[in-house]
């Protein structure tokens, strides 16, 4: 058994960006091993529901680093390898095939797995989930011959997939359990804008219903809703959330609660073992709460932070939650935590595709949504959230002045 100075369990974005950061900070050949259940070297996840799914991006275009990059730097990449258990005391990881990997420093970055529907017909061919490159390839292949599709879930993934499918001239239905899209994040006004936008582009939204069964013989052919409605379809894409992959760590003495519990340095309850990315439940000092973020920016930032910590730059992880999305011809960004805002101010016009939303709590900016707005709004939003600058709702609401001038 070989022992590595650094061992990363999980071959997603955390692994790719941690490797890049370590290399930039002087990683030597043979010091890093990445154990990945995936069949490909680490790649960017956002394109899977956007450009890659639409066929605009090739596999090579979304790789964080090429396979040759890892080989040339002496990074051991073990693909198609499932970790079964971790023994912190003996400093080794055992795989499902019985192989062992030793480590001095371990980073857990196994990410999440899609939450599955637990209803009749859920295993029919054509019922698809999106998490990996292979998943995206399967959906893309299925879309090619489809005339109608049902997308289940009104969150970021569901909305992005529905956008891609509808633009392929496929009859698309988006089913959401809630009364509006992205209800956990968007204001009612913002949700209404997107619902109108989707409807105007041929997407049929069915709200406040659940799925009771998926029907078909050799493949999925229809979706039965709780309101008695039956929707014919050639494929179903399910985006109802994800759960952190923590089963390999459950008997390792590592605290697990809504992911892997870490401290402000992303360290677990076991020495020499850290966690990053979708599974990391970390203390957010900016908002004074624990959070686990499933998004590109968090994975990248935590990967880089861990690599810096391993090479002499140990600092608390402080980061503004950040999300972005592309749907149809729109791109938008979201910073902060909308849950903490007691008042929401809209700049611009929600009847148009250029507006921003600002969540304020006692003169503190908690979150901001920005779409097709002046650059100063994109620049000031994260700056004000992090600095806890005092802002007034009246100033934000005054559309006659740019924010830079009003600040």
Coordinates of C-alpha atoms in Angstrom, one line a residue:
X1 CA 0.0 0.0 0.0
X2 CA 1.3 3.4 -1.0
X3 CA 0.8 6.4 1.3
X4 CA 0.2 9.9 -0.1
X5 CA 0.9 13.2 1.5
X6 CA -2.5 14.3 0.3
X7 CA -5.5 12.0 -0.5
X8 CA -8.8 13.3 -2.0
X9 CA -11.8 11.0 -1.9
X10 CA -14.1 12.2 -4.6
X11 CA -13.3 13.2 -8.2
X12 CA -15.5 16.2 -8.7
X13 CA -14.7 19.9 -8.9
X14 CA -13.2 20.0 -5.4
X15 CA -10.5 17.5 -6.5
X16 CA -9.8 19.4 -9.8
X17 CA -9.4 22.8 -8.2
X18 CA -7.5 21.5 -5.1
X19 CA -5.1 19.8 -7.4
X20 CA -4.5 23.0 -9.4
X21 CA -3.9 25.0 -6.3
X22 CA -1.5 22.5 -4.8
X23 CA 0.4 22.4 -8.1
X24 CA 0.7 26.2 -8.1
X25 CA 2.0 26.0 -4.5
X26 CA 4.7 23.6 -5.3
X27 CA 3.2 20.1 -5.2
X28 CA 5.8 17.4 -5.9
X29 CA 5.3 14.3 -8.0
X30 CA 3.7 11.4 -6.0
X31 CA 2.3 13.6 -3.2
X32 CA -1.3 13.7 -4.3
X33 CA -3.8 10.8 -5.0
X34 CA -7.4 11.3 -6.1
X35 CA -9.8 8.4 -5.7
X36 CA -12.9 9.0 -7.8
X37 CA -16.0 7.0 -8.5
X38 CA -16.4 8.8 -11.8
X39 CA -15.1 7.5 -15.1
X40 CA -13.7 10.9 -16.2
X41 CA -11.1 13.2 -14.6
X42 CA -12.6 16.2 -12.7
X43 CA -14.8 18.4 -14.8
X44 CA -17.0 21.5 -14.4
X45 CA -20.5 20.7 -13.2
X46 CA -22.5 23.8 -14.3
X47 CA -22.3 23.1 -18.0
X48 CA -24.0 19.7 -17.4
X49 CA -27.4 21.4 -17.2
X50 CA -26.5 24.2 -19.7
X51 CA -24.0 24.2 -22.6
X52 CA -23.0 20.5 -22.4
X53 CA -26.6 19.3 -22.1
X54 CA -27.5 21.5 -25.1
X55 CA -24.6 20.1 -27.1
X56 CA -22.6 23.3 -27.4
X57 CA -19.8 22.1 -25.1
X58 CA -17.8 19.0 -25.8
X59 CA -16.4 16.8 -23.0
X60 CA -12.9 18.2 -23.5
X61 CA -14.1 21.7 -23.1
X62 CA -15.5 21.2 -19.6
X63 CA -12.5 19.3 -18.0
X64 CA -10.8 21.3 -15.3
X65 CA -7.5 19.7 -16.2
X66 CA -6.7 17.2 -19.0
X67 CA -5.8 13.6 -18.1
X68 CA -2.2 14.4 -19.3
X69 CA -2.0 17.3 -16.8
X70 CA -2.4 15.0 -13.9
X71 CA 0.0 12.4 -15.3
X72 CA 2.7 14.9 -16.1
X73 CA 2.6 16.2 -12.6
X74 CA 2.8 12.8 -10.9
X75 CA -0.8 12.9 -9.6
X76 CA -2.2 9.5 -9.1
X77 CA -5.7 9.4 -10.4
X78 CA -7.8 6.3 -9.6
X79 CA -11.0 6.4 -11.6
X80 CA -14.1 4.1 -11.3
X81 CA -13.1 3.5 -7.7
X82 CA -15.7 3.4 -4.9
X83 CA -14.6 4.0 -1.4
X84 CA -16.2 1.7 1.1
X85 CA -14.7 2.6 4.5
X86 CA -12.2 5.0 6.1
X87 CA -9.9 4.0 9.0
X88 CA -8.7 7.3 10.5
X89 CA -6.6 5.6 13.1
X90 CA -4.5 3.6 10.6
X91 CA -4.7 6.5 8.1
X92 CA -6.1 4.5 5.2
X93 CA -9.0 4.3 2.9
X94 CA -10.4 0.9 1.7
X95 CA -12.2 0.6 -1.6
X96 CA -15.1 -1.6 -2.5
X97 CA -12.7 -3.8 -4.5
X98 CA -10.5 -4.3 -1.5
X99 CA -7.6 -1.9 -2.4
X100 CA -6.1 0.4 0.3
X101 CA -4.9 3.9 0.0
X102 CA -2.8 5.4 2.8
X103 CA -2.7 9.1 3.6
X104 CA -1.2 11.8 5.8
X105 CA -3.9 14.4 5.0
X106 CA -7.3 13.4 3.8
X107 CA -9.9 15.6 2.0
X108 CA -13.5 14.2 1.8
X109 CA -15.2 15.6 -1.3
X110 CA -17.7 12.9 -2.3
X111 CA -20.4 15.4 -3.3
X112 CA -24.1 14.6 -3.5
X113 CA -26.3 12.1 -5.2
X114 CA -29.7 12.9 -6.7
X115 CA -32.8 12.4 -4.6
X116 CA -34.9 9.7 -6.3
X117 CA -38.6 9.5 -6.7
X118 CA -40.1 6.7 -4.6
X119 CA -43.2 6.0 -6.7
X120 CA -44.4 3.2 -9.0
X121 CA -42.5 3.2 -12.3
X122 CA -39.5 5.1 -11.0
X123 CA -37.1 2.5 -12.5
X124 CA -38.5 2.7 -16.1
X125 CA -36.0 3.5 -18.8
X126 CA -36.3 7.1 -19.8
X127 CA -36.6 8.3 -16.1
X128 CA -33.4 10.3 -15.8
X129 CA -31.5 12.2 -13.2
X130 CA -28.7 14.8 -13.7
X131 CA -25.6 14.7 -11.6
X132 CA -22.7 13.4 -13.7
X133 CA -21.3 13.8 -17.2
X134 CA -22.7 10.4 -18.0
X135 CA -26.1 11.5 -16.8
X136 CA -26.0 14.5 -19.1
X137 CA -24.9 12.4 -22.0
X138 CA -27.8 10.0 -21.4
X139 CA -30.3 12.9 -21.3
X140 CA -28.8 14.5 -24.4
X141 CA -29.1 11.3 -26.3
X142 CA -32.7 10.8 -25.2
X143 CA -33.6 14.3 -26.1
X144 CA -32.4 13.8 -29.7
X145 CA -35.4 11.6 -30.5
X146 CA -38.0 13.1 -28.2
X147 CA -41.2 14.9 -29.0
X148 CA -42.4 15.6 -25.5
X149 CA -40.6 15.8 -22.1
X150 CA -41.6 16.2 -18.5
X151 CA -39.2 17.9 -16.1
X152 CA -39.9 17.5 -12.4
X153 CA -38.7 20.1 -10.0
X154 CA -38.9 23.9 -9.9
X155 CA -35.4 24.6 -8.6
X156 CA -32.2 25.6 -10.4
X157 CA -31.6 22.2 -12.1
X158 CA -35.2 21.8 -13.1
X159 CA -35.4 25.2 -14.6
X160 CA -32.1 24.9 -16.5
X161 CA -33.0 21.5 -17.9
X162 CA -36.5 22.7 -19.0
X163 CA -34.9 25.6 -20.7
X164 CA -32.5 23.4 -22.7
X165 CA -35.2 20.9 -23.6
X166 CA -37.7 23.5 -24.7
X167 CA -35.1 25.1 -27.0
X168 CA -34.8 21.8 -28.8
X169 CA -38.4 22.3 -30.0
X170 CA -39.6 19.6 -27.7
X171 CA -43.0 20.0 -26.0
X172 CA -41.9 20.6 -22.4
X173 CA -43.8 20.5 -19.1
X174 CA -42.3 21.7 -15.9
X175 CA -43.9 20.2 -12.8
X176 CA -43.4 21.8 -9.4
X177 CA -44.8 20.8 -6.0
X178 CA -44.7 24.4 -4.7
X179 CA -47.0 27.3 -5.7
X180 CA -44.2 29.0 -7.7
X181 CA -40.7 28.3 -9.1
X182 CA -37.7 28.6 -6.9
X183 CA -39.9 29.6 -4.0
X184 CA -37.1 29.0 -1.4
X185 CA -35.0 31.8 -3.0
X186 CA -37.0 34.0 -5.3
X187 CA -39.5 36.6 -4.2
X188 CA -43.0 36.2 -5.6
X189 CA -42.3 38.9 -8.2
X190 CA -39.2 37.3 -9.4
X191 CA -40.9 33.9 -9.6
X192 CA -43.7 35.4 -11.6
X193 CA -41.3 36.9 -14.1
X194 CA -39.6 33.6 -14.8
X195 CA -43.0 31.8 -15.0
X196 CA -44.1 34.2 -17.6
X197 CA -40.8 34.0 -19.4
X198 CA -41.0 30.2 -19.6
X199 CA -44.7 30.2 -20.6
X200 CA -43.9 32.6 -23.4
X201 CA -41.3 30.2 -24.7
X202 CA -43.6 27.2 -24.8
X203 CA -43.0 25.6 -21.4
X204 CA -46.2 24.4 -19.7
X205 CA -45.9 24.9 -15.9
X206 CA -48.0 22.7 -13.7
X207 CA -47.8 23.8 -10.1
X208 CA -48.9 22.5 -6.6
X209 CA -49.1 18.9 -7.7
X210 CA -47.1 15.8 -6.9
X211 CA -46.2 12.7 -9.0
X212 CA -48.2 9.6 -8.1
X213 CA -46.8 7.2 -10.8
X214 CA -44.7 6.9 -13.9
X215 CA -46.2 4.7 -16.5
X216 CA -45.0 2.8 -19.5
X217 CA -44.2 -0.7 -20.8
X218 CA -40.6 -0.8 -22.0
X219 CA -39.9 2.9 -21.4
X220 CA -41.6 5.8 -19.6
X221 CA -44.6 6.9 -21.6
X222 CA -46.6 9.1 -19.2
X223 CA -46.7 10.8 -15.8
X224 CA -49.7 10.5 -13.5
X225 CA -50.3 13.6 -11.3
X226 CA -52.0 13.9 -7.9
X227 CA -54.7 16.0 -9.5
X228 CA -55.6 13.1 -11.8
X229 CA -54.0 14.5 -14.9
X230 CA -51.9 12.2 -17.1
X231 CA -49.1 13.7 -19.2
X232 CA -47.7 11.8 -22.2
X233 CA -44.0 12.0 -22.6
X234 CA -40.9 10.4 -24.2
X235 CA -38.7 11.1 -21.2
X236 CA -38.7 12.4 -17.7
X237 CA -35.9 14.4 -16.0
X238 CA -36.1 14.6 -12.2
X239 CA -34.5 17.4 -10.3
X240 CA -35.9 17.3 -6.8
X241 CA -32.8 17.9 -4.8
X242 CA -29.8 15.9 -3.7
X243 CA -28.4 14.2 -0.6
X244 CA -24.8 14.3 0.5
X245 CA -22.8 11.1 0.1
X246 CA -21.5 10.3 3.6
X247 CA -22.0 6.6 3.9
X248 CA -18.3 5.7 3.7
X249 CA -17.5 7.9 6.7
X250 CA -20.3 6.9 9.0
X251 CA -18.2 4.5 11.1
X252 CA -15.0 6.6 11.0
X253 CA -15.7 8.7 14.1
X254 CA -16.5 11.7 11.9
X255 CA -19.4 14.0 12.9
X256 CA -22.2 13.8 10.3
X257 CA -25.3 16.0 10.3
X258 CA -26.6 17.3 7.1
X259 CA -23.3 16.4 5.5
X260 CA -19.9 16.3 7.1
X261 CA -19.6 18.7 10.0
X262 CA -16.5 20.9 9.8
X263 CA -15.1 23.8 11.7
X264 CA -14.1 27.2 10.4
X265 CA -11.0 25.7 8.9
X266 CA -13.0 23.0 7.0
X267 CA -11.6 20.4 9.4
X268 CA -13.7 17.5 10.6
X269 CA -13.8 16.1 14.1
X270 CA -10.8 13.8 13.2
X271 CA -7.3 15.2 13.0
X272 CA -5.8 15.4 9.5
X273 CA -9.3 14.9 7.9
X274 CA -11.1 17.8 6.1
X275 CA -14.2 18.1 4.0
X276 CA -15.1 20.4 1.1
X277 CA -17.8 21.0 -1.5
X278 CA -21.4 19.8 -1.4
X279 CA -20.9 17.6 1.7
X280 CA -19.2 20.2 3.9
X281 CA -21.5 21.6 6.7
X282 CA -19.5 24.6 7.8
X283 CA -19.9 27.6 10.1
X284 CA -20.7 30.7 8.1
X285 CA -19.3 33.6 10.1
X286 CA -20.9 36.3 7.8
X287 CA -24.4 35.1 8.6
X288 CA -23.7 33.4 11.9
X289 CA -25.2 30.1 11.0
X290 CA -24.2 26.7 9.6
X291 CA -24.7 26.0 6.0
X292 CA -24.0 23.4 3.3
X293 CA -23.9 24.8 -0.2
X294 CA -24.4 22.8 -3.4
X295 CA -22.9 25.1 -6.0
X296 CA -19.8 25.6 -8.2
X297 CA -18.5 28.6 -6.4
X298 CA -18.5 27.0 -3.0
X299 CA -16.7 23.9 -4.3
X300 CA -14.0 25.9 -6.0
X301 CA -13.5 28.3 -3.1
X302 CA -13.3 25.5 -0.5
X303 CA -11.0 23.4 -2.6
X304 CA -8.6 26.3 -3.0
X305 CA -8.9 27.1 0.7
X306 CA -8.0 23.6 1.7
X307 CA -5.0 23.5 -0.6
X308 CA -3.7 26.8 0.9
X309 CA -4.2 25.4 4.4
X310 CA -2.2 22.3 3.6
X311 CA 0.7 24.5 2.4
X312 CA 1.0 26.9 5.2
X313 CA -1.9 29.3 4.8
X314 CA -4.3 28.1 7.5
X315 CA -7.1 30.7 7.8
X316 CA -10.8 30.5 8.6
X317 CA -13.0 29.9 5.6
X318 CA -15.1 33.1 5.0
X319 CA -17.1 33.3 1.9
X320 CA -20.3 34.8 0.5
X321 CA -22.7 32.2 -0.9
X322 CA -22.9 32.8 -4.6
X323 CA -25.1 31.2 -7.3
X324 CA -25.5 31.8 -11.0
X325 CA -27.7 30.4 -13.7
X326 CA -28.3 30.6 -17.5
X327 CA -31.8 29.9 -18.8
X328 CA -32.9 30.6 -22.4
X329 CA -31.2 33.9 -23.2
X330 CA -31.0 35.1 -19.6
X331 CA -28.1 35.0 -17.1
X332 CA -28.5 36.0 -13.5
X333 CA -26.5 35.9 -10.3
X334 CA -27.4 35.7 -6.6
X335 CA -25.2 36.6 -3.6
X336 CA -25.9 36.1 0.1
X337 CA -28.7 34.5 2.0
X338 CA -32.2 35.7 1.1
X339 CA -33.7 33.9 4.1
X340 CA -32.4 36.6 6.4
X341 CA -34.1 39.5 4.7
X342 CA -37.2 41.1 6.1
X343 CA -37.7 43.6 3.3
X344 CA -37.1 43.2 -0.4
X345 CA -36.4 46.1 -2.8
X346 CA -36.7 45.8 -6.5
X347 CA -34.7 47.9 -8.9
X348 CA -35.7 48.0 -12.5
X349 CA -38.9 46.4 -13.8
X350 CA -39.9 42.8 -13.2
X351 CA -42.0 43.0 -16.4
X352 CA -38.7 43.2 -18.3
X353 CA -35.6 41.1 -18.2
X354 CA -33.5 43.7 -16.5
X355 CA -34.0 44.0 -12.7
X356 CA -32.4 43.3 -9.4
X357 CA -33.8 42.3 -6.0
X358 CA -32.2 43.4 -2.7
X359 CA -32.9 41.7 0.6
X360 CA -32.5 44.0 3.6
X361 CA -32.6 43.3 7.4
X362 CA -32.3 46.3 9.7
X363 CA -30.3 48.3 7.2
X364 CA -28.0 45.4 6.5
X365 CA -27.9 43.9 3.0
X366 CA -28.4 40.2 3.3
X367 CA -28.7 39.1 -0.4
X368 CA -29.0 40.4 -3.9
X369 CA -30.3 39.0 -7.2
X370 CA -29.0 40.8 -10.3
X371 CA -30.0 40.2 -14.0
X372 CA -28.9 42.5 -16.9
X373 CA -28.2 45.4 -14.6
X374 CA -25.4 48.0 -14.5
X375 CA -22.0 46.7 -13.5
X376 CA -21.9 48.6 -10.3
X377 CA -24.8 46.5 -9.0
X378 CA -22.9 43.3 -9.5
X379 CA -19.8 44.8 -8.0
X380 CA -21.5 46.4 -4.9
X381 CA -23.7 43.5 -4.0
X382 CA -21.0 41.2 -2.6
X383 CA -19.0 44.1 -1.3
X384 CA -21.9 45.4 0.8
X385 CA -22.9 42.0 2.0
X386 CA -19.4 41.2 3.3
X387 CA -18.6 44.6 4.8
X388 CA -22.1 44.8 6.4
X389 CA -22.4 48.3 5.1
X390 CA -25.4 50.2 6.3
X391 CA -27.9 50.6 3.5
X392 CA -31.3 52.0 3.3
X393 CA -34.3 50.5 1.5
X394 CA -35.2 54.0 0.2
X395 CA -31.7 54.4 -1.4
X396 CA -32.0 51.0 -3.1
X397 CA -35.5 51.8 -4.3
X398 CA -34.4 55.1 -5.9
X399 CA -34.0 54.0 -9.6
X400 CA -33.2 57.6 -10.6
X401 CA -29.6 57.2 -9.2
X402 CA -27.0 54.6 -9.8
X403 CA -26.0 52.7 -6.7
X404 CA -22.4 53.9 -6.9
X405 CA -23.6 57.5 -6.7
X406 CA -26.1 56.8 -3.9
X407 CA -23.7 54.8 -1.7

